[in-house]
Short mmCIF file of C-alpha atoms and ligand atoms in Angstrom, two decimals:
data_model
loop_
_atom_site.label_atom_id
_atom_site.label_comp_id
_atom_site.label_asym_id
_atom_site.label_seq_id
_atom_site.Cartn_x
_atom_site.Cartn_y
_atom_site.Cartn_z
CA UNK A 111 -45.94 -17.99 32.38
CA UNK A 112 -48.39 -20.88 32.90
CA UNK A 113 -48.33 -23.81 30.54
CA UNK A 114 -50.02 -27.18 30.51
CA UNK A 115 -48.65 -29.81 28.15
CA UNK A 116 -50.95 -32.80 27.62
CA UNK A 117 -51.70 -32.48 31.31
CA UNK A 118 -53.82 -35.37 32.58
CA UNK A 119 -55.08 -36.54 35.94
CA UNK A 120 -56.86 -39.77 36.71
CA UNK A 121 -58.64 -40.55 39.99
CA UNK A 122 -59.23 -44.31 39.92
CA UNK A 123 -61.33 -44.99 36.86
CA UNK A 124 -62.24 -41.33 36.37
CA UNK A 125 -60.18 -39.22 34.02
CA UNK A 126 -60.62 -35.81 35.70
CA UNK A 127 -58.33 -34.04 33.26
CA UNK A 128 -57.68 -35.31 29.76
CA UNK A 129 -54.63 -34.04 27.85
CA UNK A 130 -55.00 -30.35 28.61
CA UNK A 131 -52.90 -28.02 26.46
CA UNK A 132 -53.03 -24.44 27.64
CA UNK A 133 -50.80 -21.44 28.02
CA UNK A 134 -51.30 -18.16 29.83
CA UNK A 135 -48.81 -15.40 29.15
CA UNK A 136 -47.67 -12.60 31.45
CA UNK A 137 -50.33 -9.92 31.60
CA UNK A 138 -53.05 -12.27 30.41
CA UNK A 139 -56.25 -13.34 32.14
CA UNK A 140 -57.48 -16.74 31.08
CA UNK A 141 -60.89 -17.87 32.34
CA UNK A 142 -61.99 -21.48 32.60
CA UNK A 143 -65.70 -22.17 32.32
CA UNK A 144 -67.45 -25.49 32.72
CA UNK A 145 -70.05 -27.36 34.73
CA UNK A 146 -69.23 -28.81 38.15
CA UNK A 147 -66.93 -31.78 37.73
CA UNK A 148 -65.45 -30.51 34.45
CA UNK A 149 -61.88 -30.51 35.79
CA UNK A 150 -61.30 -26.82 36.57
CA UNK A 151 -60.20 -27.27 40.18
CA UNK A 152 -58.07 -30.27 39.22
CA UNK A 153 -56.27 -28.07 36.67
CA UNK A 154 -55.62 -25.37 39.27
CA UNK A 155 -54.46 -27.91 41.85
CA UNK A 156 -52.03 -29.42 39.35
CA UNK A 157 -50.51 -25.97 38.71
CA UNK A 158 -50.19 -25.44 42.46
CA UNK A 159 -48.55 -28.83 42.91
CA UNK A 160 -51.32 -30.00 45.27
CA UNK A 161 -51.75 -32.96 42.90
CA UNK A 162 -49.31 -34.88 40.75
CA UNK A 163 -50.19 -35.39 37.11
CA UNK A 164 -50.91 -38.89 35.87
CA UNK A 165 -49.23 -37.88 32.62
CA UNK A 166 -48.15 -34.69 30.92
CA UNK A 167 -46.84 -31.68 32.81
CA UNK A 168 -47.65 -28.25 34.17
CA UNK A 169 -45.04 -25.49 33.92
CA UNK A 170 -44.76 -22.19 35.75
CA UNK A 171 -42.30 -19.70 34.35
CA UNK A 172 -40.65 -22.52 32.38
CA UNK A 173 -40.19 -24.81 35.37
CA UNK A 174 -42.01 -28.08 35.64
CA UNK A 175 -44.24 -27.94 38.72
CA UNK A 176 -43.94 -31.49 40.04
CA UNK A 177 -40.13 -31.42 40.15
CA UNK A 178 -39.61 -27.79 41.27
CA UNK A 179 -42.30 -27.30 43.88
CA UNK A 180 -40.60 -24.72 46.10
CA UNK A 181 -39.38 -22.52 43.27
CA UNK A 182 -42.70 -22.73 41.49
CA UNK A 183 -44.78 -21.92 44.56
CA UNK A 184 -42.69 -18.81 45.17
CA UNK A 185 -44.00 -17.48 41.83
CA UNK A 186 -47.63 -18.37 42.48
CA UNK A 187 -50.51 -17.03 44.51
CA UNK A 188 -53.78 -18.88 45.02
CA UNK A 189 -57.18 -17.32 45.58
CA UNK A 190 -59.74 -20.01 46.39
CA UNK A 191 -63.49 -19.65 46.62
CA UNK A 192 -63.14 -18.82 50.31
CA UNK A 193 -59.95 -16.99 51.23
CA UNK A 194 -59.19 -18.42 54.66
CA UNK A 195 -58.08 -15.79 57.12
CA UNK A 196 -57.87 -15.71 60.89
CA UNK A 197 -61.16 -14.12 62.00
CA UNK A 198 -59.83 -12.79 65.30
CA UNK A 199 -56.92 -10.96 63.66
CA UNK A 200 -57.32 -7.67 61.83
CA UNK A 201 -56.98 -7.54 58.07
CA UNK A 202 -53.54 -6.01 58.38
CA UNK A 203 -52.40 -8.65 60.88
CA UNK A 204 -53.59 -11.37 58.52
CA UNK A 205 -51.73 -9.78 55.63
CA UNK A 206 -48.54 -9.54 57.71
CA UNK A 207 -48.90 -13.16 58.84
CA UNK A 208 -49.47 -14.64 55.38
CA UNK A 209 -46.74 -12.50 53.84
CA UNK A 210 -44.26 -13.85 56.39
CA UNK A 211 -45.54 -17.36 55.79
CA UNK A 212 -44.73 -16.90 52.10
CA UNK A 213 -41.17 -16.09 53.17
CA UNK A 214 -41.43 -12.44 52.15
CA UNK A 215 -40.48 -9.50 54.37
CA UNK A 216 -43.51 -7.55 55.54
CA UNK A 217 -41.52 -4.32 55.78
CA UNK A 218 -43.09 -1.34 57.48
CA UNK A 219 -46.70 -1.20 58.57
CA UNK A 220 -46.96 1.62 56.01
CA UNK A 221 -46.20 -0.84 53.21
CA UNK A 222 -49.00 -3.15 54.32
CA UNK A 223 -51.39 -0.20 54.42
CA UNK A 224 -50.31 0.72 50.92
CA UNK A 225 -51.20 -2.80 49.77
CA UNK A 226 -54.60 -2.43 51.40
CA UNK A 227 -55.02 0.86 49.55
CA UNK A 228 -54.13 -0.82 46.29
CA UNK A 229 -56.86 -3.42 46.72
CA UNK A 230 -59.41 -0.80 47.71
CA UNK A 231 -59.58 -1.47 51.44
CA UNK A 232 -59.27 1.61 53.60
CA UNK A 233 -57.49 2.19 56.89
CA UNK A 234 -60.62 1.39 58.91
CA UNK A 235 -60.89 -1.97 57.15
CA UNK A 236 -57.20 -2.74 57.72
CA UNK A 237 -57.71 -2.32 61.47
CA UNK A 238 -60.96 -4.27 61.65
CA UNK A 239 -61.06 -7.90 62.72
CA UNK A 240 -61.65 -10.14 59.74
CA UNK A 241 -64.67 -11.68 61.51
CA UNK A 242 -66.43 -8.44 60.58
CA UNK A 243 -65.39 -8.51 56.91
CA UNK A 244 -67.76 -9.16 54.04
CA UNK A 245 -66.81 -11.93 51.64
CA UNK A 246 -65.75 -9.33 49.06
CA UNK A 247 -63.35 -7.80 51.57
CA UNK A 248 -61.83 -11.21 52.36
CA UNK A 249 -61.33 -11.91 48.66
CA UNK A 250 -59.57 -8.55 48.31
CA UNK A 251 -57.20 -9.52 51.13
CA UNK A 252 -56.46 -12.63 49.06
CA UNK A 253 -55.27 -10.35 46.25
CA UNK A 254 -53.33 -8.17 48.71
CA UNK A 255 -51.48 -11.32 49.86
CA UNK A 256 -50.67 -12.09 46.22
CA UNK A 257 -49.39 -8.53 45.76
CA UNK A 258 -47.28 -8.67 48.93
CA UNK A 259 -45.78 -11.92 47.71
CA UNK A 260 -44.95 -10.42 44.32
CA UNK A 261 -46.54 -13.45 42.65
CA UNK A 262 -46.01 -13.63 38.90
CA UNK A 263 -48.99 -15.87 38.34
CA UNK A 264 -52.36 -16.08 40.04
CA UNK A 265 -54.58 -19.16 40.22
CA UNK A 266 -58.14 -18.29 41.13
CA UNK A 267 -60.77 -20.95 41.80
CA UNK A 268 -64.26 -19.47 41.66
CA UNK A 269 -63.17 -16.36 43.56
CA UNK A 270 -66.35 -14.49 42.59
CA UNK A 271 -68.94 -16.93 43.86
CA UNK A 272 -71.19 -15.31 46.43
CA UNK A 273 -69.94 -11.79 45.74
CA UNK A 274 -72.54 -9.11 45.06
CA UNK A 275 -72.21 -7.38 41.65
CA UNK A 276 -70.34 -4.39 43.05
CA UNK A 277 -67.85 -6.56 44.95
CA UNK A 278 -67.37 -8.81 41.89
CA UNK A 279 -66.84 -5.74 39.72
CA UNK A 280 -64.24 -4.31 42.12
CA UNK A 281 -62.47 -7.65 42.41
CA UNK A 282 -62.32 -7.98 38.62
CA UNK A 283 -61.08 -4.42 38.16
CA UNK A 284 -58.30 -5.16 40.60
CA UNK A 285 -57.44 -8.40 38.85
CA UNK A 286 -57.24 -6.48 35.58
CA UNK A 287 -54.83 -4.00 37.16
CA UNK A 288 -52.64 -6.86 38.41
CA UNK A 289 -52.62 -8.38 34.92
CA UNK A 290 -51.79 -5.00 33.38
CA UNK A 291 -48.78 -5.00 35.71
CA UNK A 292 -47.63 -8.28 34.13
CA UNK A 293 -49.24 -10.95 36.32
CA UNK A 294 -50.64 -14.00 34.53
CA UNK A 295 -54.02 -15.18 35.82
CA UNK A 296 -55.93 -18.43 35.38
CA UNK A 297 -59.42 -18.15 36.83
CA UNK A 298 -62.10 -20.81 37.10
CA UNK A 299 -65.54 -19.26 37.23
CA UNK A 300 -69.21 -19.93 36.54
CA UNK A 301 -69.77 -16.28 35.77
CA UNK A 302 -69.92 -15.94 31.98
CA UNK A 303 -70.55 -12.21 32.27
CA UNK A 304 -67.37 -11.55 34.27
CA UNK A 305 -65.36 -14.01 32.19
CA UNK A 306 -66.30 -12.03 29.08
CA UNK A 307 -65.69 -8.73 30.90
CA UNK A 308 -62.15 -9.39 32.11
CA UNK A 309 -60.87 -12.48 30.31
CA UNK A 310 -58.48 -12.19 27.39
CA UNK A 311 -59.24 -15.77 26.52
CA UNK A 312 -61.83 -18.25 27.70
CA UNK A 313 -61.56 -22.02 27.77
CA UNK A 314 -64.67 -24.15 28.07
CA UNK A 315 -64.13 -27.48 29.82
CA UNK A 316 -66.35 -30.51 29.72
CA UNK A 317 -65.70 -33.87 31.35
CA UNK A 318 -61.97 -33.19 31.72
CA UNK A 319 -61.44 -31.89 28.22
CA UNK A 320 -60.91 -28.37 26.96
CA UNK A 321 -63.61 -28.35 24.30
CA UNK A 322 -63.35 -24.72 23.25
CA UNK A 323 -60.77 -21.97 23.31
CA UNK A 324 -62.11 -18.52 22.60
CA UNK A 325 -60.61 -15.14 21.97
CA UNK A 326 -62.82 -12.84 24.02
CA UNK A 327 -62.40 -9.74 21.85
CA UNK A 328 -64.25 -11.44 18.98
CA UNK A 329 -67.27 -12.47 21.03
CA UNK A 330 -70.42 -10.84 22.34
CA UNK A 331 -71.88 -11.92 25.68
CA UNK A 332 -74.76 -13.54 23.83
CA UNK A 333 -72.44 -15.51 21.54
CA UNK A 334 -70.40 -16.72 24.49
CA UNK A 335 -73.52 -17.89 26.30
CA UNK A 336 -74.80 -19.68 23.21
CA UNK A 337 -71.48 -21.44 22.58
CA UNK A 338 -71.28 -22.45 26.24
CA UNK A 339 -74.83 -23.83 26.34
CA UNK A 340 -74.33 -25.66 23.05
CA UNK A 341 -71.37 -27.47 24.56
CA UNK A 342 -73.30 -28.30 27.71
CA UNK A 343 -76.14 -29.73 25.60
CA UNK A 344 -73.75 -31.71 23.43
CA UNK A 345 -74.55 -29.70 20.30
CA UNK A 346 -71.85 -28.61 17.90
CA UNK A 347 -71.58 -24.82 18.31
CA UNK A 348 -69.82 -24.28 14.99
CA UNK A 349 -72.49 -26.14 13.06
CA UNK A 350 -75.20 -24.20 14.88
CA UNK A 351 -73.49 -20.88 14.29
CA UNK A 352 -73.44 -21.63 10.56
CA UNK A 353 -76.99 -22.95 10.43
N1 LIG B 102 -59.46 -36.11 45.10
C1 LIG B 102 -60.31 -36.64 44.24
N2 LIG B 102 -60.58 -37.97 44.26
C2 LIG B 102 -61.42 -38.51 43.35
N3 LIG B 102 -62.05 -37.83 42.38
C3 LIG B 102 -61.83 -36.52 42.31
C4 LIG B 102 -60.95 -35.85 43.23
N4 LIG B 102 -60.93 -34.53 42.91
C5 LIG B 102 -61.74 -34.38 41.85
N5 LIG B 102 -62.28 -35.56 41.49
C6 LIG B 102 -63.19 -35.79 40.35
O1 LIG B 102 -62.60 -35.22 39.21
C7 LIG B 102 -63.57 -34.59 38.39
C8 LIG B 102 -63.19 -33.15 38.19
O2 LIG B 102 -63.39 -32.44 39.41
P1 LIG B 102 -63.01 -30.91 39.61
O3 LIG B 102 -61.68 -30.66 39.02
O4 LIG B 102 -63.20 -30.60 41.06
O5 LIG B 102 -64.12 -30.18 38.74
P2 LIG B 102 -64.62 -28.68 38.74
O6 LIG B 102 -63.69 -27.85 39.56
O7 LIG B 102 -64.64 -28.29 37.29
O8 LIG B 102 -65.99 -28.69 39.32
C9 LIG B 102 -64.89 -34.79 39.10
O9 LIG B 102 -65.53 -35.91 38.53
C10 LIG B 102 -64.50 -35.06 40.52
O10 LIG B 102 -65.47 -35.87 41.14
MG1 LIG B 103 -64.07 -26.67 41.21
#
């Protein structure tokens, strides 16, 4: 569903993304880990068509992003670190507004409520102004918008930052349900624990390069942390693991 083929992006003299090869299938959650500046957001922005690649290409559902922007964006939903909603509108009004903006029919109010139900927000929350929402509630509305849009792929850029453990857990459980329904998800995060908990695969990025690609099922939390830290310290994780 999502594919990067030698995807590269240069900003002036800085190579922010260096020949990224990656694919995320339907129903799969792929987490990207890496220090600030590693190229995670650049990757997500290239998939969204916010940036044009310097070389290589990003594909969504087989279509190259840069040359099929409208079609590609119809298949995508984006959940940034801060889901921006209108604070003076209720959650349900926001959902209706952003669904229309995505060119999708909002249908009956009952349908919007059902979407709120699906993301674990109750009727009281749907009728509350977003100014009174917690961050976790706003992030859930972000997923409700993705659901309303029927997005086939989700791009999430540090959606968990600042969420308390319960809110992060609920958000991840919901993301897992979306993936189980066939949505592909690429999520940048600093949270190794959650990446291990919900990711099918984890990529570790460093200075624009994907330096490790891991199958989560084969790893313990401790192993993941050690491999991650080894990369950050410039040690060779394989050599260390064998030592
Ligand atoms: N619009 C931009 N102009 C210039 N440099 C940028 C721009 N966006 C990102 N960069 C640089 O590209 C590198 C990767 O950044 P980014 O993708 O935001 O990393 P991450 O999300 O992993 O923290 C960084 O060195 C950053 O400073
Ligand atoms: Mg970033």
